[in-house]
């Protein structure tokens, strides 16, 4: 397939390279010259205008910072500019309302479109092991699946337009709450005189079992190797977790969903991000 890829940053750069490796021809566009130069080295054809990049393609993939940018790129350079039969895939993490609005406009113009946000960070984007949670019609999902499989290890149809974004923010709200809970329990066990490694051994095989404890232990030198062992560098940045928690709280309000712990997690991460936005989100343990 010939695919236009717009937004070749930390995540998009590796994803576009994996599309090339899978045999797709990739037209790359980004506002950053540096990102375009890397895309060229990775085998993409580069463009200085998004509307030109989408000419003659079978599909368009976007990996952009937020909903306002996604909306302006689709309305200004994709819808009505890409060929009528092209399938459109937005892999950015954005608010549910904008995802539905853009998909509605694309569908009204005759395109199949999915929202397909990802779980997995830069390493998974580079390694082609992302998980995609996909919102859109059955037909749009089937068409998007082939493109997404070249960039990930799991592609799951979540439901109609916006369902991918809903899955993503609910998952990350749960992750934030479980990370804070794990950190609290580990620090409390330590303060009460229990060796944190012993606590890990016990709780990771008891009902405290969870991804934050078992696969991403937030205390250095305890449990599995994680960003905690690298001074909280790399991993999933606190600033990005805060972005997702803000999206989750916005969505909770529109749905009148009660999320007391989600809100509290958002407040704690907001405070922590003031000076630590670049640290891995498990570094929240430092505040306890
Ligand atoms: P990034 O800032 O590294 O990349 C975004 C890219 O978009 C940049 O290269 C920027 O120049 C480009 N861009 C901005 N406006 C543009 C426009 N109008 N036209 C073309 N290009 C434009 O961000 P990232 O870390 O790659 O994240 C991208 C998306 O993926 C975000 O929505 C983020 O929430 C989501 N995400 C990131 C991670 C992660 O670990 N970094 C994990 C999961 C999801």
Short mmCIF file of C-alpha atoms and ligand atoms in Angstrom, two decimals:
data_model
loop_
_atom_site.label_atom_id
_atom_site.label_comp_id
_atom_site.label_asym_id
_atom_site.label_seq_id
_atom_site.Cartn_x
_atom_site.Cartn_y
_atom_site.Cartn_z
CA UNK A 1 0.00 0.00 0.00
CA UNK A 2 0.98 3.63 -0.37
CA UNK A 3 0.54 5.40 2.96
CA UNK A 4 0.89 9.05 4.01
CA UNK A 5 2.29 9.38 7.55
CA UNK A 6 1.82 12.73 9.31
CA UNK A 7 3.58 13.37 12.65
CA UNK A 8 6.97 11.64 12.80
CA UNK A 9 7.98 12.44 16.37
CA UNK A 10 9.11 10.11 19.16
CA UNK A 11 6.36 7.61 18.32
CA UNK A 12 5.54 8.29 14.67
CA UNK A 13 9.16 8.10 13.52
CA UNK A 14 9.53 4.42 14.46
CA UNK A 15 6.00 3.55 13.34
CA UNK A 16 6.60 4.97 9.84
CA UNK A 17 9.91 3.08 9.64
CA UNK A 18 8.06 -0.17 10.46
CA UNK A 19 5.55 0.48 7.66
CA UNK A 20 8.49 0.79 5.24
CA UNK A 21 10.00 -2.46 6.62
CA UNK A 22 6.66 -4.21 6.02
CA UNK A 23 6.85 -3.23 2.34
CA UNK A 24 4.56 -0.18 2.27
CA UNK A 25 5.57 2.99 0.38
CA UNK A 26 5.43 5.86 2.90
CA UNK A 27 4.94 9.56 2.15
CA UNK A 28 6.13 11.42 5.26
CA UNK A 29 5.13 14.88 6.48
CA UNK A 30 6.06 16.70 9.70
CA UNK A 31 6.60 20.35 10.60
CA UNK A 32 10.05 19.41 11.95
CA UNK A 33 12.87 19.22 9.41
CA UNK A 34 14.82 16.96 11.74
CA UNK A 35 11.93 14.47 11.89
CA UNK A 36 11.68 14.54 8.09
CA UNK A 37 15.42 13.93 7.68
CA UNK A 38 15.19 10.84 9.94
CA UNK A 39 12.14 9.62 8.00
CA UNK A 40 14.10 9.96 4.77
CA UNK A 41 16.97 7.90 6.24
CA UNK A 42 14.38 5.27 7.18
CA UNK A 43 13.17 4.94 3.59
CA UNK A 44 10.19 7.32 3.50
CA UNK A 45 9.59 9.84 0.73
CA UNK A 46 9.41 13.26 2.37
CA UNK A 47 7.06 16.18 1.64
CA UNK A 48 6.93 19.80 2.77
CA UNK A 49 3.14 20.01 2.54
CA UNK A 50 0.64 17.58 4.10
CA UNK A 51 -1.87 18.03 1.24
CA UNK A 52 0.79 16.88 -1.21
CA UNK A 53 1.82 13.93 0.95
CA UNK A 54 -1.73 12.52 0.81
CA UNK A 55 -2.02 12.64 -3.00
CA UNK A 56 -2.57 9.20 -4.55
CA UNK A 57 -2.31 7.24 -1.28
CA UNK A 58 -4.36 4.23 -0.12
CA UNK A 59 -4.21 5.24 3.53
CA UNK A 60 -3.27 8.10 5.88
CA UNK A 61 -1.81 7.59 9.37
CA UNK A 62 -1.48 10.47 11.83
CA UNK A 63 0.49 10.50 15.14
CA UNK A 64 0.07 14.04 16.47
CA UNK A 65 0.24 15.79 19.86
CA UNK A 66 -3.41 16.70 20.55
CA UNK A 67 -7.01 16.97 19.37
CA UNK A 68 -6.81 20.55 18.08
CA UNK A 69 -3.87 19.64 15.81
CA UNK A 70 -5.55 16.41 14.66
CA UNK A 71 -8.71 18.35 13.75
CA UNK A 72 -6.80 21.05 11.86
CA UNK A 73 -4.67 18.51 9.94
CA UNK A 74 -7.69 16.40 8.89
CA UNK A 75 -9.87 19.41 8.02
CA UNK A 76 -7.11 21.35 6.29
CA UNK A 77 -5.00 18.70 4.56
CA UNK A 78 -6.59 15.25 4.54
CA UNK A 79 -10.39 15.30 4.10
CA UNK A 80 -11.14 16.19 0.48
CA UNK A 81 -7.42 16.06 -0.39
CA UNK A 82 -6.64 12.33 0.00
CA UNK A 83 -8.20 10.06 -2.67
CA UNK A 84 -11.85 9.17 -1.98
CA UNK A 85 -11.10 5.49 -1.27
CA UNK A 86 -8.29 6.09 1.25
CA UNK A 87 -8.63 4.69 4.76
CA UNK A 88 -7.78 7.20 7.53
CA UNK A 89 -6.12 6.16 10.82
CA UNK A 90 -5.52 8.56 13.69
CA UNK A 91 -3.16 6.89 16.20
CA UNK A 92 -2.72 10.00 18.40
CA UNK A 93 -4.14 10.10 21.94
CA UNK A 94 -6.84 12.79 21.85
CA UNK A 95 -10.18 13.60 23.47
CA UNK A 96 -13.12 11.37 22.65
CA UNK A 97 -15.32 14.26 21.44
CA UNK A 98 -12.78 15.44 18.82
CA UNK A 99 -12.13 11.86 17.69
CA UNK A 100 -15.87 11.40 17.04
CA UNK A 101 -16.21 14.80 15.36
CA UNK A 102 -13.30 14.23 12.94
CA UNK A 103 -14.46 10.67 12.14
CA UNK A 104 -17.98 12.04 11.46
CA UNK A 105 -16.61 14.62 9.03
CA UNK A 106 -14.41 12.03 7.31
CA UNK A 107 -17.32 9.61 6.96
CA UNK A 108 -19.60 12.34 5.62
CA UNK A 109 -16.95 12.96 2.94
CA UNK A 110 -16.97 9.22 2.07
CA UNK A 111 -13.85 8.00 3.90
CA UNK A 112 -13.48 5.02 6.24
CA UNK A 113 -11.79 6.32 9.41
CA UNK A 114 -10.63 4.81 12.71
CA UNK A 115 -9.27 6.22 15.94
CA UNK A 116 -6.45 3.84 16.87
CA UNK A 117 -4.52 5.09 19.91
CA UNK A 118 -1.71 2.93 21.23
CA UNK A 119 -0.50 1.33 24.41
CA UNK A 120 3.28 1.03 24.57
CA UNK A 121 5.92 3.75 24.48
CA UNK A 122 8.79 4.70 22.19
CA UNK A 123 10.51 1.29 22.48
CA UNK A 124 7.29 -0.46 21.37
CA UNK A 125 6.84 2.06 18.53
CA UNK A 126 10.40 1.36 17.33
CA UNK A 127 10.09 -2.39 17.84
CA UNK A 128 6.68 -2.72 16.15
CA UNK A 129 5.11 -4.15 19.31
CA UNK A 130 2.42 -1.56 20.05
CA UNK A 131 -1.13 -2.49 21.09
CA UNK A 132 -3.77 -0.64 19.06
CA UNK A 133 -7.29 -0.06 20.43
CA UNK A 134 -9.47 0.78 17.50
CA UNK A 135 -12.74 2.68 17.15
CA UNK A 136 -14.73 2.70 13.90
CA UNK A 137 -17.11 0.66 11.75
CA UNK A 138 -16.41 -3.03 11.10
CA UNK A 139 -15.48 -2.13 7.51
CA UNK A 140 -13.10 0.65 8.54
CA UNK A 141 -11.50 -1.66 11.15
CA UNK A 142 -10.93 -4.44 8.60
CA UNK A 143 -9.25 -2.00 6.22
CA UNK A 144 -7.12 -0.41 8.97
CA UNK A 145 -6.05 -3.76 10.46
CA UNK A 146 -3.49 -4.57 7.76
CA UNK A 147 -1.76 -1.21 8.24
CA UNK A 148 -1.79 -1.44 12.04
CA UNK A 149 -0.45 -5.01 12.11
CA UNK A 150 2.78 -3.77 10.53
CA UNK A 151 3.31 -1.51 13.57
CA UNK A 152 2.01 -3.58 16.47
CA UNK A 153 1.60 -6.92 18.17
CA UNK A 154 -2.11 -6.59 19.00
CA UNK A 155 -4.93 -4.83 17.14
CA UNK A 156 -8.26 -4.84 18.96
CA UNK A 157 -11.59 -3.52 17.67
CA UNK A 158 -13.05 -1.62 20.63
CA UNK A 159 -16.31 -0.42 19.05
CA UNK A 160 -17.61 2.57 17.08
CA UNK A 161 -15.78 5.85 16.43
CA UNK A 162 -14.23 7.19 19.65
CA UNK A 163 -14.18 3.76 21.36
CA UNK A 164 -10.41 3.45 20.88
CA UNK A 165 -9.81 6.74 22.69
CA UNK A 166 -12.27 5.72 25.42
CA UNK A 167 -10.39 2.45 25.98
CA UNK A 168 -7.06 4.27 26.08
CA UNK A 169 -7.99 6.90 28.67
CA UNK A 170 -9.89 4.45 30.89
CA UNK A 171 -6.87 2.10 30.80
CA UNK A 172 -4.44 4.89 31.64
CA UNK A 173 -6.65 6.22 34.45
CA UNK A 174 -6.59 2.70 35.95
CA UNK A 175 -2.81 2.57 35.45
CA UNK A 176 -2.27 5.90 37.26
CA UNK A 177 -4.43 4.80 40.20
CA UNK A 178 -2.71 1.40 40.42
CA UNK A 179 0.75 2.97 40.23
CA UNK A 180 0.00 5.36 43.09
CA UNK A 181 -1.55 2.49 45.09
CA UNK A 182 1.46 0.25 44.46
CA UNK A 183 3.87 3.03 45.48
CA UNK A 184 1.90 3.76 48.65
CA UNK A 185 1.82 0.10 49.69
CA UNK A 186 5.55 -0.40 49.04
CA UNK A 187 6.56 2.69 51.01
CA UNK A 188 4.19 1.87 53.86
CA UNK A 189 5.52 -1.69 54.08
CA UNK A 190 9.06 -0.28 54.22
CA UNK A 191 8.14 2.24 56.95
CA UNK A 192 6.59 -0.56 59.00
CA UNK A 193 9.90 -2.42 58.82
CA UNK A 194 9.09 -4.97 56.10
CA UNK A 195 11.82 -5.52 53.49
CA UNK A 196 10.32 -4.08 50.24
CA UNK A 197 11.71 -7.04 48.25
CA UNK A 198 9.84 -9.42 50.60
CA UNK A 199 6.71 -7.31 50.16
CA UNK A 200 7.16 -7.56 46.36
CA UNK A 201 7.62 -11.35 46.55
CA UNK A 202 4.46 -11.75 48.62
CA UNK A 203 2.13 -9.19 47.06
CA UNK A 204 3.10 -10.00 43.46
CA UNK A 205 1.81 -13.55 44.14
CA UNK A 206 -1.16 -12.43 46.24
CA UNK A 207 -4.22 -10.30 45.59
CA UNK A 208 -2.04 -7.18 45.26
CA UNK A 209 -0.86 -8.60 41.90
CA UNK A 210 -1.04 -5.89 39.25
CA UNK A 211 0.98 -4.60 36.28
CA UNK A 212 2.41 -1.63 38.24
CA UNK A 213 3.83 -3.95 40.89
CA UNK A 214 4.63 -7.09 38.87
CA UNK A 215 5.87 -5.65 35.58
CA UNK A 216 6.94 -2.09 36.42
CA UNK A 217 7.99 -2.11 40.10
CA UNK A 218 8.37 1.58 41.07
CA UNK A 219 11.07 1.14 43.74
CA UNK A 220 14.74 0.93 42.64
CA UNK A 221 16.40 -2.44 43.22
CA UNK A 222 13.11 -4.16 44.03
CA UNK A 223 11.10 -6.55 41.85
CA UNK A 224 11.57 -6.47 38.09
CA UNK A 225 13.94 -4.13 36.27
CA UNK A 226 12.06 -0.93 35.41
CA UNK A 227 12.64 2.83 34.90
CA UNK A 228 13.07 3.06 38.72
CA UNK A 229 16.43 1.32 38.22
CA UNK A 230 17.48 3.99 35.71
CA UNK A 231 16.72 6.98 37.91
CA UNK A 232 13.23 7.11 36.35
CA UNK A 233 14.61 8.01 32.91
CA UNK A 234 12.86 6.66 29.81
CA UNK A 235 9.58 4.77 30.17
CA UNK A 236 6.29 6.69 30.12
CA UNK A 237 6.76 10.37 30.97
CA UNK A 238 4.78 11.92 33.83
CA UNK A 239 3.75 14.76 31.46
CA UNK A 240 2.13 12.26 29.07
CA UNK A 241 0.36 10.48 31.94
CA UNK A 242 -0.98 13.85 33.07
CA UNK A 243 -2.20 14.56 29.52
CA UNK A 244 -4.14 11.26 29.50
CA UNK A 245 -5.57 11.87 33.00
CA UNK A 246 -6.83 15.30 31.92
CA UNK A 247 -8.49 13.71 28.87
CA UNK A 248 -9.99 11.06 31.16
CA UNK A 249 -11.43 13.69 33.52
CA UNK A 250 -12.88 15.69 30.60
CA UNK A 251 -14.51 12.53 29.26
CA UNK A 252 -15.80 11.52 32.72
CA UNK A 253 -17.53 14.89 33.00
CA UNK A 254 -19.24 14.59 29.61
CA UNK A 255 -20.47 11.08 30.53
CA UNK A 256 -21.41 12.05 34.11
CA UNK A 257 -19.18 9.18 35.33
CA UNK A 258 -18.09 9.21 38.97
CA UNK A 259 -14.27 8.92 39.16
CA UNK A 260 -13.11 10.06 42.63
CA UNK A 261 -9.80 8.15 42.49
CA UNK A 262 -9.17 9.17 38.89
CA UNK A 263 -9.61 12.82 39.85
CA UNK A 264 -7.31 12.44 42.84
CA UNK A 265 -4.69 10.70 40.68
CA UNK A 266 -4.95 13.58 38.17
CA UNK A 267 -4.40 16.14 40.98
CA UNK A 268 -1.38 14.24 42.34
CA UNK A 269 0.21 13.88 38.88
CA UNK A 270 -0.53 17.56 38.14
CA UNK A 271 1.39 18.59 41.24
CA UNK A 272 4.23 16.15 40.53
CA UNK A 273 4.49 17.21 36.87
CA UNK A 274 5.21 20.83 37.83
CA UNK A 275 8.87 19.91 38.30
CA UNK A 276 9.09 16.34 37.06
CA UNK A 277 7.19 16.16 33.77
CA UNK A 278 10.08 14.38 32.06
CA UNK A 279 10.51 11.60 34.65
CA UNK A 280 8.83 8.23 34.23
CA UNK A 281 5.36 8.24 35.86
CA UNK A 282 6.42 5.62 38.44
CA UNK A 283 8.65 8.34 39.99
CA UNK A 284 5.48 9.53 41.80
CA UNK A 285 6.75 7.19 44.56
CA UNK A 286 9.32 9.89 45.38
CA UNK A 287 6.52 12.07 46.79
CA UNK A 288 5.58 9.47 49.42
P1 LIG B 1 6.13 14.13 19.65
O1 LIG B 1 5.92 15.52 20.13
O2 LIG B 1 7.46 13.50 19.78
O3 LIG B 1 5.69 14.02 18.10
C1 LIG B 1 4.65 14.77 17.51
C2 LIG B 1 5.11 15.17 16.13
O4 LIG B 1 4.04 15.85 15.48
C3 LIG B 1 6.31 16.13 16.14
O5 LIG B 1 7.34 15.63 15.32
C4 LIG B 1 5.72 17.44 15.60
O6 LIG B 1 6.66 18.20 14.83
C5 LIG B 1 4.59 16.91 14.72
N1 LIG B 1 3.56 17.90 14.45
C6 LIG B 1 2.96 18.78 15.31
N2 LIG B 1 2.03 19.49 14.65
C7 LIG B 1 2.03 19.07 13.37
C8 LIG B 1 1.30 19.42 12.20
N3 LIG B 1 0.36 20.38 12.24
N4 LIG B 1 1.56 18.78 11.05
C9 LIG B 1 2.52 17.81 11.00
N5 LIG B 1 3.26 17.43 12.07
C10 LIG B 1 3.01 18.05 13.23
O7 LIG B 1 5.01 13.25 20.39
P2 LIG B 1 4.99 11.64 20.57
O8 LIG B 1 5.59 11.28 21.85
O9 LIG B 1 5.42 11.02 19.28
O10 LIG B 1 3.40 11.44 20.74
C11 LIG B 1 2.49 11.45 19.64
C12 LIG B 1 1.14 10.98 20.13
O11 LIG B 1 1.27 9.67 20.67
C13 LIG B 1 0.54 11.84 21.24
O12 LIG B 1 -0.84 11.97 21.02
C14 LIG B 1 0.86 11.04 22.51
O13 LIG B 1 -0.05 11.31 23.55
C15 LIG B 1 0.73 9.64 21.99
N6 LIG B 1 1.49 8.62 22.77
C16 LIG B 1 2.78 8.85 23.12
C17 LIG B 1 3.49 7.87 23.84
C18 LIG B 1 4.93 8.07 24.25
O14 LIG B 1 5.44 7.28 25.05
N7 LIG B 1 5.62 9.07 23.72
C19 LIG B 1 2.84 6.68 24.20
C20 LIG B 1 1.52 6.46 23.80
C21 LIG B 1 0.85 7.46 23.08
#
